[in-house]
């Protein structure tokens, strides 16, 4: 029953093209399955709002100015730094990295390199720049608090929250069917979300891989082989041989 099926794709482009192809195949007068991206699926469940990068970087800018970590003159000059920071935060959450330990280690490494006898003397501008990156851990923690208070999030933050509360969100989905198609490399949170759906719902996983890339330890099959060793999702091992 396609009306009870949700197809989840890795990108909006893939979901749009699939829907168009399905209609062209003769499903014009039938109930179509729900077709969404994984980010959209997470956004529907998250008890807040996933906002665009410009909004997030604006919040980061206000926070950094408030913390007085670095003399940021204008939003235009901060924007490139903000993009990098936001990308790093998104990756930390998507892979469920312990942010406290991670940024503590980065800070210690930077301090060792700064005071190494082999290091060249840094200019004041270089020191300011390094001070800013050493403070990433503090910025991350404060930024999380700001976003939680305003009920805002970036994709990695939202997916981490869902992956840490899967029973709360997925138990109510019992009886529904989900098909994941076109995925290859998955972040830690994506793996946990799919694995939880396999537990609570009728889930099927169609990986974007071919047998040619899996055999003989070819590099292109690296991520699939990791998934294959760790999970037993329906469909995971049914890969084509073209």
Short mmCIF file of C-alpha atoms in Angstrom, two decimals:
data_model
loop_
_atom_site.label_atom_id
_atom_site.label_comp_id
_atom_site.label_asym_id
_atom_site.label_seq_id
_atom_site.Cartn_x
_atom_site.Cartn_y
_atom_site.Cartn_z
CA UNK A 1 0.00 0.00 0.00
CA UNK A 2 1.93 3.01 -1.33
CA UNK A 3 -0.19 5.42 0.70
CA UNK A 4 1.39 4.03 3.88
CA UNK A 5 4.94 4.17 2.53
CA UNK A 6 7.50 6.93 3.07
CA UNK A 7 10.48 7.04 0.72
CA UNK A 8 13.52 8.86 2.06
CA UNK A 9 16.24 10.15 -0.26
CA UNK A 10 19.58 11.85 0.50
CA UNK A 11 18.74 15.03 -1.47
CA UNK A 12 15.82 17.17 -2.54
CA UNK A 13 16.83 16.78 -6.18
CA UNK A 14 16.61 12.98 -5.98
CA UNK A 15 13.18 13.08 -4.32
CA UNK A 16 11.79 15.51 -6.94
CA UNK A 17 13.07 13.45 -9.88
CA UNK A 18 11.75 10.22 -8.37
CA UNK A 19 8.28 11.68 -7.84
CA UNK A 20 8.17 12.99 -11.42
CA UNK A 21 9.26 9.59 -12.77
CA UNK A 22 6.67 7.79 -10.65
CA UNK A 23 3.87 9.98 -12.02
CA UNK A 24 5.09 9.45 -15.58
CA UNK A 25 5.05 5.69 -14.98
CA UNK A 26 1.26 5.66 -14.59
CA UNK A 27 0.57 6.50 -10.92
CA UNK A 28 -1.40 9.66 -11.72
CA UNK A 29 -4.69 8.32 -10.37
CA UNK A 30 -3.28 6.38 -7.41
CA UNK A 31 -2.15 7.33 -3.92
CA UNK A 32 1.53 8.27 -4.12
CA UNK A 33 3.98 7.40 -1.37
CA UNK A 34 5.33 10.22 0.78
CA UNK A 35 8.69 11.25 -0.71
CA UNK A 36 11.05 13.35 1.44
CA UNK A 37 14.73 13.83 2.27
CA UNK A 38 16.32 12.60 5.48
CA UNK A 39 16.78 16.20 6.62
CA UNK A 40 13.07 16.86 6.08
CA UNK A 41 12.21 13.73 8.04
CA UNK A 42 14.35 14.91 10.97
CA UNK A 43 12.88 18.42 10.73
CA UNK A 44 9.32 17.06 11.02
CA UNK A 45 10.18 15.29 14.26
CA UNK A 46 12.47 17.86 15.89
CA UNK A 47 10.64 19.98 18.51
CA UNK A 48 12.08 23.18 17.14
CA UNK A 49 12.99 24.76 13.82
CA UNK A 50 15.98 23.99 11.58
CA UNK A 51 16.97 27.37 10.16
CA UNK A 52 19.15 28.55 7.27
CA UNK A 53 22.87 29.23 7.51
CA UNK A 54 22.49 33.01 7.33
CA UNK A 55 20.27 33.02 10.43
CA UNK A 56 22.64 30.67 12.27
CA UNK A 57 25.76 32.67 11.40
CA UNK A 58 23.98 35.84 12.51
CA UNK A 59 23.34 34.21 15.89
CA UNK A 60 26.99 33.12 16.03
CA UNK A 61 28.14 36.65 15.26
CA UNK A 62 26.08 38.15 18.09
CA UNK A 63 27.40 35.49 20.47
CA UNK A 64 31.07 36.01 19.58
CA UNK A 65 30.65 39.77 19.97
CA UNK A 66 29.05 39.21 23.37
CA UNK A 67 31.80 36.83 24.53
CA UNK A 68 34.48 39.30 23.37
CA UNK A 69 36.70 36.41 22.32
CA UNK A 70 38.02 38.30 19.31
CA UNK A 71 37.63 41.83 18.05
CA UNK A 72 35.10 41.21 15.28
CA UNK A 73 34.55 44.48 13.44
CA UNK A 74 31.70 43.57 11.11
CA UNK A 75 29.38 40.77 10.16
CA UNK A 76 30.86 40.74 6.63
CA UNK A 77 34.35 39.98 8.00
CA UNK A 78 32.99 37.38 10.42
CA UNK A 79 30.87 35.55 7.85
CA UNK A 80 33.67 33.32 6.39
CA UNK A 81 34.77 32.33 9.92
CA UNK A 82 31.17 31.73 10.89
CA UNK A 83 30.65 29.37 7.95
CA UNK A 84 33.66 27.29 8.99
CA UNK A 85 32.57 27.24 12.63
CA UNK A 86 29.04 26.20 11.72
CA UNK A 87 30.35 23.44 9.44
CA UNK A 88 32.56 22.14 12.27
CA UNK A 89 29.71 22.21 14.80
CA UNK A 90 27.45 20.41 12.35
CA UNK A 91 30.03 17.65 11.87
CA UNK A 92 30.64 17.29 15.62
CA UNK A 93 26.93 16.70 16.19
CA UNK A 94 26.30 14.57 13.09
CA UNK A 95 28.97 12.13 14.26
CA UNK A 96 28.00 12.44 17.92
CA UNK A 97 31.48 13.48 18.98
CA UNK A 98 32.00 14.36 22.64
CA UNK A 99 32.41 18.10 22.12
CA UNK A 100 33.99 18.71 25.55
CA UNK A 101 36.82 16.24 25.00
CA UNK A 102 37.22 17.12 21.34
CA UNK A 103 37.69 20.85 21.81
CA UNK A 104 39.80 20.36 24.93
CA UNK A 105 42.21 18.25 22.88
CA UNK A 106 42.29 20.82 20.07
CA UNK A 107 43.07 23.57 22.55
CA UNK A 108 45.90 21.57 24.15
CA UNK A 109 47.41 20.75 20.75
CA UNK A 110 47.32 24.41 19.71
CA UNK A 111 48.93 25.50 22.98
CA UNK A 112 51.71 22.95 22.59
CA UNK A 113 52.39 24.07 19.02
CA UNK A 114 52.36 27.73 20.05
CA UNK A 115 54.93 27.29 22.78
CA UNK A 116 57.11 24.79 20.90
CA UNK A 117 60.78 25.78 20.72
CA UNK A 118 60.66 25.03 16.98
CA UNK A 119 57.76 27.39 16.31
CA UNK A 120 58.27 30.72 14.61
CA UNK A 121 57.25 33.78 16.56
CA UNK A 122 53.63 34.62 15.85
CA UNK A 123 52.43 38.08 14.97
CA UNK A 124 49.70 39.71 17.03
CA UNK A 125 47.20 39.04 14.25
CA UNK A 126 48.18 35.36 14.17
CA UNK A 127 47.81 35.16 17.95
CA UNK A 128 44.35 36.72 17.78
CA UNK A 129 43.34 34.26 15.10
CA UNK A 130 44.64 31.30 17.11
CA UNK A 131 42.93 32.58 20.27
CA UNK A 132 39.68 32.58 18.35
CA UNK A 133 40.03 28.94 17.27
CA UNK A 134 41.21 27.84 20.71
CA UNK A 135 37.89 29.21 22.01
CA UNK A 136 35.78 26.99 19.75
CA UNK A 137 34.73 24.76 22.65
CA UNK A 138 33.35 27.70 24.62
CA UNK A 139 31.60 29.07 21.53
CA UNK A 140 30.07 25.65 20.79
CA UNK A 141 28.67 25.28 24.31
CA UNK A 142 27.27 28.81 24.44
CA UNK A 143 25.86 28.51 20.92
CA UNK A 144 24.00 25.31 21.82
CA UNK A 145 22.41 27.09 24.78
CA UNK A 146 21.35 30.06 22.64
CA UNK A 147 19.76 27.83 19.99
CA UNK A 148 17.98 25.63 22.53
CA UNK A 149 16.54 28.70 24.24
CA UNK A 150 15.26 30.04 20.91
CA UNK A 151 14.16 26.55 19.72
CA UNK A 152 16.40 26.78 16.67
CA UNK A 153 18.85 24.23 15.26
CA UNK A 154 21.21 23.33 12.43
CA UNK A 155 20.78 19.90 10.77
CA UNK A 156 23.49 18.08 12.74
CA UNK A 157 22.16 19.37 16.07
CA UNK A 158 18.62 18.26 15.23
CA UNK A 159 19.64 14.82 13.96
CA UNK A 160 21.76 14.28 17.08
CA UNK A 161 18.77 15.10 19.28
CA UNK A 162 16.52 12.68 17.37
CA UNK A 163 19.17 9.93 17.44
CA UNK A 164 19.51 10.31 21.22
CA UNK A 165 15.73 10.03 21.74
CA UNK A 166 14.72 7.43 19.15
CA UNK A 167 12.22 5.55 21.31
CA UNK A 168 10.35 8.76 22.11
CA UNK A 169 9.97 9.67 18.44
CA UNK A 170 9.81 6.31 16.66
CA UNK A 171 7.66 4.18 18.92
CA UNK A 172 4.60 6.08 17.69
CA UNK A 173 5.56 5.25 14.07
CA UNK A 174 4.93 1.53 14.58
CA UNK A 175 2.96 0.12 11.64
CA UNK A 176 4.37 2.58 9.11
CA UNK A 177 6.75 1.63 6.29
CA UNK A 178 9.96 3.43 5.30
CA UNK A 179 12.27 2.89 2.34
CA UNK A 180 15.71 4.52 2.32
CA UNK A 181 17.15 4.77 -1.20
CA UNK A 182 20.33 6.17 -2.69
CA UNK A 183 22.46 6.43 0.46
CA UNK A 184 26.11 5.42 0.69
CA UNK A 185 28.20 7.10 3.40
CA UNK A 186 26.13 7.74 6.54
CA UNK A 187 26.97 9.84 9.57
CA UNK A 188 26.66 8.32 13.05
CA UNK A 189 23.31 10.00 13.71
CA UNK A 190 21.93 8.86 10.35
CA UNK A 191 22.95 5.28 11.11
CA UNK A 192 21.25 5.37 14.50
CA UNK A 193 18.07 6.89 13.07
CA UNK A 194 17.83 4.21 10.38
CA UNK A 195 18.63 1.46 12.86
CA UNK A 196 15.91 2.68 15.23
CA UNK A 197 13.38 2.79 12.39
CA UNK A 198 14.32 -0.82 11.60
CA UNK A 199 13.39 -1.68 15.19
CA UNK A 200 10.07 0.20 15.39
CA UNK A 201 8.77 0.19 11.80
CA UNK A 202 8.78 -1.78 8.55
CA UNK A 203 12.06 -0.42 7.14
CA UNK A 204 13.91 -1.32 3.94
CA UNK A 205 17.33 0.05 2.94
CA UNK A 206 18.53 0.26 -0.68
CA UNK A 207 22.22 1.32 -0.70
CA UNK A 208 23.77 3.30 -3.55
CA UNK A 209 26.46 0.73 -4.35
CA UNK A 210 27.35 -1.95 -6.89
CA UNK A 211 28.94 -5.35 -6.27
CA UNK A 212 31.93 -4.31 -8.38
CA UNK A 213 32.91 -1.66 -5.82
CA UNK A 214 32.37 -3.95 -2.83
CA UNK A 215 34.59 -6.82 -4.00
CA UNK A 216 38.40 -6.84 -3.66
CA UNK A 217 38.37 -4.07 -1.03
CA UNK A 218 37.96 -1.29 -3.58
CA UNK A 219 38.02 2.17 -1.98
CA UNK A 220 34.58 3.13 -3.32
CA UNK A 221 33.01 0.35 -1.26
CA UNK A 222 34.62 1.36 2.03
CA UNK A 223 31.54 2.89 3.68
CA UNK A 224 29.24 0.11 2.51
CA UNK A 225 31.53 -2.59 3.94
CA UNK A 226 31.50 -0.81 7.31
CA UNK A 227 27.69 -0.72 7.32
CA UNK A 228 27.49 -4.34 6.21
CA UNK A 229 29.63 -5.47 9.15
CA UNK A 230 27.66 -3.46 11.69
CA UNK A 231 23.99 -3.76 10.65
CA UNK A 232 21.57 -6.32 9.22
CA UNK A 233 18.94 -3.97 7.78
CA UNK A 234 16.51 -5.50 5.26
CA UNK A 235 17.83 -4.80 1.77
CA UNK A 236 21.35 -3.86 2.88
CA UNK A 237 22.94 -6.96 1.36
CA UNK A 238 20.76 -7.05 -1.77
CA UNK A 239 23.12 -5.04 -3.94
CA UNK A 240 23.08 -5.13 -7.76
CA UNK A 241 25.82 -6.57 -9.94
CA UNK A 242 25.88 -4.45 -13.09
#
